[in-house]
Amino acid sequence: MISCLDAAQYFIARAYEDGLEVDITNMKVQKLLYYAQSLHLALYDQPLFAEEIQAWRYGPVRPPAYRFYSDFEAQQLPFPERKKLPHLSKEIQSVLDEVWDHFGNYHAYRLSDMSHGEFPWQKARRGLPAEASSTQPISLDDLKALGDQKLEQIERSSPVYDAAVSQS
């Protein structure tokens, strides 16, 4: 298990490596962490990080990572100091890379819209007005179910999927 800040720093570094640094904001990092947790749960039946994900007004948020980057608001996040970049296992890097490859090109607002349309966030906010604040946690079981859905979508978007299906 890693901290949500380790995963956040990994995504920020990937954004800079891929020339997408202008789009890496606190909001985008929050949504990438949401998808990373869901895919890791689906693949390994264990959380990627211990910090809970809460159903805030503008989507899923990990409070420690949000607070860490809150001074930047909607601005580009800085590249993490090299000495602070996490040393992650190949297994964890693989999950984070899958999340980045599938969701990293989306703008923060698109990721926010996507998360608002998904059942884990909606279920955690059930009964709340749209403008209401909330710290209600999103359940790990719901995140795992979302991860299962996302893995199927990722698999179907692979170029080898059509070839494999047509041969069966």
JSON list of C-alpha atoms in Angstrom, two decimals:
[
{"chain": "A", "resi": 1, "resn": "MET", "atom": "CA", "xyz": [0.00, 0.00, 0.00]},
{"chain": "A", "resi": 2, "resn": "ILE", "atom": "CA", "xyz": [1.20, 3.52, -0.78]},
{"chain": "A", "resi": 3, "resn": "SER", "atom": "CA", "xyz": [0.02, 6.95, 0.28]},
{"chain": "A", "resi": 4, "resn": "CYS", "atom": "CA", "xyz": [-2.32, 8.93, -1.94]},
{"chain": "A", "resi": 5, "resn": "LEU", "atom": "CA", "xyz": [0.42, 11.59, -2.16]},
{"chain": "A", "resi": 6, "resn": "ASP", "atom": "CA", "xyz": [2.81, 9.02, -3.68]},
{"chain": "A", "resi": 7, "resn": "ALA", "atom": "CA", "xyz": [0.26, 8.25, -6.38]},
{"chain": "A", "resi": 8, "resn": "ALA", "atom": "CA", "xyz": [-0.44, 11.97, -6.91]},
{"chain": "A", "resi": 9, "resn": "GLN", "atom": "CA", "xyz": [3.25, 12.71, -7.39]},
{"chain": "A", "resi": 10, "resn": "TYR", "atom": "CA", "xyz": [3.51, 9.85, -9.87]},
{"chain": "A", "resi": 11, "resn": "PHE", "atom": "CA", "xyz": [0.65, 11.30, -11.95]},
{"chain": "A", "resi": 12, "resn": "ILE", "atom": "CA", "xyz": [2.17, 14.78, -11.83]},
{"chain": "A", "resi": 13, "resn": "ALA", "atom": "CA", "xyz": [5.52, 13.44, -13.01]},
{"chain": "A", "resi": 14, "resn": "ARG", "atom": "CA", "xyz": [3.79, 11.52, -15.84]},
{"chain": "A", "resi": 15, "resn": "ALA", "atom": "CA", "xyz": [2.00, 14.69, -16.94]},
{"chain": "A", "resi": 16, "resn": "TYR", "atom": "CA", "xyz": [5.32, 16.51, -17.23]},
{"chain": "A", "resi": 17, "resn": "GLU", "atom": "CA", "xyz": [6.91, 13.56, -19.05]},
{"chain": "A", "resi": 18, "resn": "ASP", "atom": "CA", "xyz": [4.06, 13.50, -21.58]},
{"chain": "A", "resi": 19, "resn": "GLY", "atom": "CA", "xyz": [3.96, 17.28, -22.12]},
{"chain": "A", "resi": 20, "resn": "LEU", "atom": "CA", "xyz": [0.58, 17.61, -20.38]},
{"chain": "A", "resi": 21, "resn": "GLU", "atom": "CA", "xyz": [1.80, 19.61, -17.38]},
{"chain": "A", "resi": 22, "resn": "VAL", "atom": "CA", "xyz": [-0.49, 22.59, -18.09]},
{"chain": "A", "resi": 23, "resn": "ASP", "atom": "CA", "xyz": [-3.49, 20.33, -17.50]},
{"chain": "A", "resi": 24, "resn": "ILE", "atom": "CA", "xyz": [-2.34, 18.74, -14.23]},
{"chain": "A", "resi": 25, "resn": "THR", "atom": "CA", "xyz": [-4.37, 20.46, -11.52]},
{"chain": "A", "resi": 26, "resn": "ASN", "atom": "CA", "xyz": [-5.53, 19.43, -8.07]},
{"chain": "A", "resi": 27, "resn": "MET", "atom": "CA", "xyz": [-8.96, 18.54, -9.47]},
{"chain": "A", "resi": 28, "resn": "LYS", "atom": "CA", "xyz": [-7.45, 16.28, -12.13]},
{"chain": "A", "resi": 29, "resn": "VAL", "atom": "CA", "xyz": [-5.19, 14.55, -9.62]},
{"chain": "A", "resi": 30, "resn": "GLN", "atom": "CA", "xyz": [-8.19, 13.89, -7.35]},
{"chain": "A", "resi": 31, "resn": "LYS", "atom": "CA", "xyz": [-10.07, 12.15, -10.16]},
{"chain": "A", "resi": 32, "resn": "LEU", "atom": "CA", "xyz": [-7.01, 10.12, -11.22]},
{"chain": "A", "resi": 33, "resn": "LEU", "atom": "CA", "xyz": [-6.62, 8.93, -7.61]},
{"chain": "A", "resi": 34, "resn": "TYR", "atom": "CA", "xyz": [-10.29, 7.87, -7.62]},
{"chain": "A", "resi": 35, "resn": "TYR", "atom": "CA", "xyz": [-9.75, 5.75, -10.74]},
{"chain": "A", "resi": 36, "resn": "ALA", "atom": "CA", "xyz": [-6.43, 4.38, -9.44]},
{"chain": "A", "resi": 37, "resn": "GLN", "atom": "CA", "xyz": [-8.08, 3.19, -6.24]},
{"chain": "A", "resi": 38, "resn": "SER", "atom": "CA", "xyz": [-10.95, 1.60, -8.16]},
{"chain": "A", "resi": 39, "resn": "LEU", "atom": "CA", "xyz": [-8.71, -0.26, -10.63]},
{"chain": "A", "resi": 40, "resn": "HIS", "atom": "CA", "xyz": [-6.35, -1.47, -7.91]},
{"chain": "A", "resi": 41, "resn": "LEU", "atom": "CA", "xyz": [-9.29, -2.80, -5.91]},
{"chain": "A", "resi": 42, "resn": "ALA", "atom": "CA", "xyz": [-10.65, -4.59, -8.98]},
{"chain": "A", "resi": 43, "resn": "LEU", "atom": "CA", "xyz": [-7.29, -6.14, -9.84]},
{"chain": "A", "resi": 44, "resn": "TYR", "atom": "CA", "xyz": [-5.95, -7.04, -6.39]},
{"chain": "A", "resi": 45, "resn": "ASP", "atom": "CA", "xyz": [-8.94, -6.86, -4.04]},
{"chain": "A", "resi": 46, "resn": "GLN", "atom": "CA", "xyz": [-6.92, -4.48, -1.85]},
{"chain": "A", "resi": 47, "resn": "PRO", "atom": "CA", "xyz": [-6.85, -0.68, -1.64]},
{"chain": "A", "resi": 48, "resn": "LEU", "atom": "CA", "xyz": [-3.95, 1.13, -3.29]},
{"chain": "A", "resi": 49, "resn": "PHE", "atom": "CA", "xyz": [-3.88, 3.66, -0.45]},
{"chain": "A", "resi": 50, "resn": "ALA", "atom": "CA", "xyz": [-5.49, 3.81, 2.98]},
{"chain": "A", "resi": 51, "resn": "GLU", "atom": "CA", "xyz": [-6.86, 7.35, 2.80]},
{"chain": "A", "resi": 52, "resn": "GLU", "atom": "CA", "xyz": [-10.61, 7.34, 2.20]},
{"chain": "A", "resi": 53, "resn": "ILE", "atom": "CA", "xyz": [-12.19, 8.89, -0.85]},
{"chain": "A", "resi": 54, "resn": "GLN", "atom": "CA", "xyz": [-14.99, 11.30, -0.01]},
{"chain": "A", "resi": 55, "resn": "ALA", "atom": "CA", "xyz": [-17.94, 12.36, -2.17]},
{"chain": "A", "resi": 56, "resn": "TRP", "atom": "CA", "xyz": [-17.42, 16.12, -2.28]},
{"chain": "A", "resi": 57, "resn": "ARG", "atom": "CA", "xyz": [-19.61, 18.49, -4.23]},
{"chain": "A", "resi": 58, "resn": "TYR", "atom": "CA", "xyz": [-17.32, 18.56, -7.29]},
{"chain": "A", "resi": 59, "resn": "GLY", "atom": "CA", "xyz": [-16.53, 14.87, -7.26]},
{"chain": "A", "resi": 60, "resn": "PRO", "atom": "CA", "xyz": [-14.44, 12.32, -5.40]},
{"chain": "A", "resi": 61, "resn": "VAL", "atom": "CA", "xyz": [-11.60, 13.70, -3.26]},
{"chain": "A", "resi": 62, "resn": "ARG", "atom": "CA", "xyz": [-8.84, 12.32, -1.00]},
{"chain": "A", "resi": 63, "resn": "PRO", "atom": "CA", "xyz": [-8.64, 15.06, 1.63]},
{"chain": "A", "resi": 64, "resn": "PRO", "atom": "CA", "xyz": [-4.90, 14.68, 2.43]},
{"chain": "A", "resi": 65, "resn": "ALA", "atom": "CA", "xyz": [-3.92, 15.09, -1.25]},
{"chain": "A", "resi": 66, "resn": "TYR", "atom": "CA", "xyz": [-6.45, 17.89, -1.75]},
{"chain": "A", "resi": 67, "resn": "ARG", "atom": "CA", "xyz": [-5.09, 19.84, 1.22]},
{"chain": "A", "resi": 68, "resn": "PHE", "atom": "CA", "xyz": [-1.48, 19.25, 0.13]},
{"chain": "A", "resi": 69, "resn": "TYR", "atom": "CA", "xyz": [-2.15, 20.87, -3.27]},
{"chain": "A", "resi": 70, "resn": "SER", "atom": "CA", "xyz": [-4.89, 23.33, -2.21]},
{"chain": "A", "resi": 71, "resn": "ASP", "atom": "CA", "xyz": [-2.64, 26.42, -2.51]},
{"chain": "A", "resi": 72, "resn": "PHE", "atom": "CA", "xyz": [-2.60, 25.87, -6.28]},
{"chain": "A", "resi": 73, "resn": "GLU", "atom": "CA", "xyz": [-6.41, 25.84, -6.66]},
{"chain": "A", "resi": 74, "resn": "ALA", "atom": "CA", "xyz": [-7.00, 25.34, -10.42]},
{"chain": "A", "resi": 75, "resn": "GLN", "atom": "CA", "xyz": [-3.41, 26.15, -11.40]},
{"chain": "A", "resi": 76, "resn": "GLN", "atom": "CA", "xyz": [-0.81, 23.80, -12.81]},
{"chain": "A", "resi": 77, "resn": "LEU", "atom": "CA", "xyz": [0.84, 21.70, -10.12]},
{"chain": "A", "resi": 78, "resn": "PRO", "atom": "CA", "xyz": [4.64, 21.87, -9.86]},
{"chain": "A", "resi": 79, "resn": "PHE", "atom": "CA", "xyz": [6.90, 18.95, -10.71]},
{"chain": "A", "resi": 80, "resn": "PRO", "atom": "CA", "xyz": [7.66, 17.03, -7.49]},
{"chain": "A", "resi": 81, "resn": "GLU", "atom": "CA", "xyz": [11.19, 17.28, -6.14]},
{"chain": "A", "resi": 82, "resn": "ARG", "atom": "CA", "xyz": [13.21, 14.32, -7.44]},
{"chain": "A", "resi": 83, "resn": "LYS", "atom": "CA", "xyz": [14.10, 13.18, -3.92]},
{"chain": "A", "resi": 84, "resn": "LYS", "atom": "CA", "xyz": [10.38, 13.11, -3.04]},
{"chain": "A", "resi": 85, "resn": "LEU", "atom": "CA", "xyz": [9.33, 11.02, -6.04]},
{"chain": "A", "resi": 86, "resn": "PRO", "atom": "CA", "xyz": [8.13, 7.70, -4.72]},
{"chain": "A", "resi": 87, "resn": "HIS", "atom": "CA", "xyz": [9.86, 4.41, -5.48]},
{"chain": "A", "resi": 88, "resn": "LEU", "atom": "CA", "xyz": [6.92, 2.23, -6.44]},
{"chain": "A", "resi": 89, "resn": "SER", "atom": "CA", "xyz": [6.71, -1.48, -7.14]},
{"chain": "A", "resi": 90, "resn": "LYS", "atom": "CA", "xyz": [6.25, -2.58, -10.75]},
{"chain": "A", "resi": 91, "resn": "GLU", "atom": "CA", "xyz": [2.75, -3.79, -9.82]},
{"chain": "A", "resi": 92, "resn": "ILE", "atom": "CA", "xyz": [1.71, -0.37, -8.55]},
{"chain": "A", "resi": 93, "resn": "GLN", "atom": "CA", "xyz": [3.42, 1.45, -11.42]},
{"chain": "A", "resi": 94, "resn": "SER", "atom": "CA", "xyz": [1.51, -0.78, -13.82]},
{"chain": "A", "resi": 95, "resn": "VAL", "atom": "CA", "xyz": [-1.84, 0.20, -12.28]},
{"chain": "A", "resi": 96, "resn": "LEU", "atom": "CA", "xyz": [-0.94, 3.91, -12.22]},
{"chain": "A", "resi": 97, "resn": "ASP", "atom": "CA", "xyz": [0.28, 3.73, -15.82]},
{"chain": "A", "resi": 98, "resn": "GLU", "atom": "CA", "xyz": [-2.98, 2.07, -16.87]},
{"chain": "A", "resi": 99, "resn": "VAL", "atom": "CA", "xyz": [-4.94, 4.86, -15.19]},
{"chain": "A", "resi": 100, "resn": "TRP", "atom": "CA", "xyz": [-2.75, 7.51, -16.80]},
{"chain": "A", "resi": 101, "resn": "ASP", "atom": "CA", "xyz": [-2.93, 5.89, -20.25]},
{"chain": "A", "resi": 102, "resn": "HIS", "atom": "CA", "xyz": [-6.70, 5.64, -20.10]},
{"chain": "A", "resi": 103, "resn": "PHE", "atom": "CA", "xyz": [-7.65, 8.83, -18.23]},
{"chain": "A", "resi": 104, "resn": "GLY", "atom": "CA", "xyz": [-4.61, 11.12, -18.37]},
{"chain": "A", "resi": 105, "resn": "ASN", "atom": "CA", "xyz": [-5.59, 12.86, -21.60]},
{"chain": "A", "resi": 106, "resn": "TYR", "atom": "CA", "xyz": [-8.93, 13.99, -20.20]},
{"chain": "A", "resi": 107, "resn": "HIS", "atom": "CA", "xyz": [-9.30, 17.50, -18.82]},
{"chain": "A", "resi": 108, "resn": "ALA", "atom": "CA", "xyz": [-10.12, 17.82, -15.13]},
{"chain": "A", "resi": 109, "resn": "TYR", "atom": "CA", "xyz": [-13.66, 19.00, -15.89]},
{"chain": "A", "resi": 110, "resn": "ARG", "atom": "CA", "xyz": [-14.30, 15.99, -18.12]},
{"chain": "A", "resi": 111, "resn": "LEU", "atom": "CA", "xyz": [-13.06, 13.65, -15.40]},
{"chain": "A", "resi": 112, "resn": "SER", "atom": "CA", "xyz": [-15.28, 15.45, -12.90]},
{"chain": "A", "resi": 113, "resn": "ASP", "atom": "CA", "xyz": [-18.30, 15.02, -15.18]},
{"chain": "A", "resi": 114, "resn": "MET", "atom": "CA", "xyz": [-17.45, 11.34, -15.61]},
{"chain": "A", "resi": 115, "resn": "SER", "atom": "CA", "xyz": [-17.21, 10.76, -11.86]},
{"chain": "A", "resi": 116, "resn": "HIS", "atom": "CA", "xyz": [-20.54, 12.55, -11.28]},
{"chain": "A", "resi": 117, "resn": "GLY", "atom": "CA", "xyz": [-22.21, 10.10, -13.64]},
{"chain": "A", "resi": 118, "resn": "GLU", "atom": "CA", "xyz": [-20.87, 7.04, -11.84]},
{"chain": "A", "resi": 119, "resn": "PHE", "atom": "CA", "xyz": [-22.71, 5.15, -9.12]},
{"chain": "A", "resi": 120, "resn": "PRO", "atom": "CA", "xyz": [-20.08, 5.26, -6.31]},
{"chain": "A", "resi": 121, "resn": "TRP", "atom": "CA", "xyz": [-20.14, 9.07, -6.10]},
{"chain": "A", "resi": 122, "resn": "GLN", "atom": "CA", "xyz": [-23.91, 9.24, -6.67]},
{"chain": "A", "resi": 123, "resn": "LYS", "atom": "CA", "xyz": [-24.62, 6.59, -4.03]},
{"chain": "A", "resi": 124, "resn": "ALA", "atom": "CA", "xyz": [-22.45, 8.34, -1.42]},
{"chain": "A", "resi": 125, "resn": "ARG", "atom": "CA", "xyz": [-24.27, 11.62, -2.09]},
{"chain": "A", "resi": 126, "resn": "ARG", "atom": "CA", "xyz": [-27.76, 10.12, -2.24]},
{"chain": "A", "resi": 127, "resn": "GLY", "atom": "CA", "xyz": [-30.31, 12.52, -0.83]},
{"chain": "A", "resi": 128, "resn": "LEU", "atom": "CA", "xyz": [-28.02, 15.56, -0.88]},
{"chain": "A", "resi": 129, "resn": "PRO", "atom": "CA", "xyz": [-28.77, 18.66, -2.94]},
{"chain": "A", "resi": 130, "resn": "ALA", "atom": "CA", "xyz": [-26.29, 19.18, -5.80]},
{"chain": "A", "resi": 131, "resn": "GLU", "atom": "CA", "xyz": [-24.76, 22.24, -4.11]},
{"chain": "A", "resi": 132, "resn": "ALA", "atom": "CA", "xyz": [-24.40, 20.59, -0.68]},
{"chain": "A", "resi": 133, "resn": "SER", "atom": "CA", "xyz": [-20.97, 19.92, 0.75]},
{"chain": "A", "resi": 134, "resn": "SER", "atom": "CA", "xyz": [-20.24, 16.43, 2.01]},
{"chain": "A", "resi": 135, "resn": "THR", "atom": "CA", "xyz": [-17.49, 14.36, 3.55]},
{"chain": "A", "resi": 136, "resn": "GLN", "atom": "CA", "xyz": [-19.36, 11.10, 3.07]},
{"chain": "A", "resi": 137, "resn": "PRO", "atom": "CA", "xyz": [-16.87, 8.32, 2.23]},
{"chain": "A", "resi": 138, "resn": "ILE", "atom": "CA", "xyz": [-17.27, 6.34, -0.98]},
{"chain": "A", "resi": 139, "resn": "SER", "atom": "CA", "xyz": [-17.29, 2.65, -0.08]},
{"chain": "A", "resi": 140, "resn": "LEU", "atom": "CA", "xyz": [-14.44, 0.39, -1.16]},
{"chain": "A", "resi": 141, "resn": "ASP", "atom": "CA", "xyz": [-16.97, -2.17, -2.40]},
{"chain": "A", "resi": 142, "resn": "ASP", "atom": "CA", "xyz": [-18.48, 0.43, -4.73]},
{"chain": "A", "resi": 143, "resn": "LEU", "atom": "CA", "xyz": [-15.03, 1.52, -5.91]},
{"chain": "A", "resi": 144, "resn": "LYS", "atom": "CA", "xyz": [-14.13, -2.11, -6.63]},
{"chain": "A", "resi": 145, "resn": "ALA", "atom": "CA", "xyz": [-17.31, -2.59, -8.67]},
{"chain": "A", "resi": 146, "resn": "LEU", "atom": "CA", "xyz": [-16.50, 0.57, -10.62]},
{"chain": "A", "resi": 147, "resn": "GLY", "atom": "CA", "xyz": [-12.98, -0.74, -11.19]},
{"chain": "A", "resi": 148, "resn": "ASP", "atom": "CA", "xyz": [-14.41, -3.95, -12.64]},
{"chain": "A", "resi": 149, "resn": "GLN", "atom": "CA", "xyz": [-16.48, -1.86, -15.07]},
{"chain": "A", "resi": 150, "resn": "LYS", "atom": "CA", "xyz": [-13.53, 0.33, -16.03]},
{"chain": "A", "resi": 151, "resn": "LEU", "atom": "CA", "xyz": [-11.26, -2.68, -16.61]},
{"chain": "A", "resi": 152, "resn": "GLU", "atom": "CA", "xyz": [-13.83, -4.10, -19.03]},
{"chain": "A", "resi": 153, "resn": "GLN", "atom": "CA", "xyz": [-14.02, -0.75, -20.86]},
{"chain": "A", "resi": 154, "resn": "ILE", "atom": "CA", "xyz": [-10.23, -0.54, -21.04]},
{"chain": "A", "resi": 155, "resn": "GLU", "atom": "CA", "xyz": [-10.04, -4.08, -22.36]},
{"chain": "A", "resi": 156, "resn": "ARG", "atom": "CA", "xyz": [-12.69, -3.40, -25.01]},
{"chain": "A", "resi": 157, "resn": "SER", "atom": "CA", "xyz": [-10.85, -0.26, -26.15]},
{"chain": "A", "resi": 158, "resn": "SER", "atom": "CA", "xyz": [-7.68, -2.26, -26.81]},
{"chain": "A", "resi": 159, "resn": "PRO", "atom": "CA", "xyz": [-6.90, -2.87, -30.51]},
{"chain": "A", "resi": 160, "resn": "VAL", "atom": "CA", "xyz": [-6.37, -6.58, -29.82]},
{"chain": "A", "resi": 161, "resn": "TYR", "atom": "CA", "xyz": [-9.85, -6.96, -28.33]},
{"chain": "A", "resi": 162, "resn": "ASP", "atom": "CA", "xyz": [-11.72, -6.90, -31.67]},
{"chain": "A", "resi": 163, "resn": "ALA", "atom": "CA", "xyz": [-9.28, -9.35, -33.19]},
{"chain": "A", "resi": 164, "resn": "ALA", "atom": "CA", "xyz": [-9.56, -11.72, -30.22]},
{"chain": "A", "resi": 165, "resn": "VAL", "atom": "CA", "xyz": [-13.36, -11.56, -30.17]},
{"chain": "A", "resi": 166, "resn": "SER", "atom": "CA", "xyz": [-13.69, -12.10, -33.92]},
{"chain": "A", "resi": 167, "resn": "GLN", "atom": "CA", "xyz": [-11.51, -15.25, -33.69]},
{"chain": "A", "resi": 168, "resn": "SER", "atom": "CA", "xyz": [-13.71, -16.84, -31.04]}
]
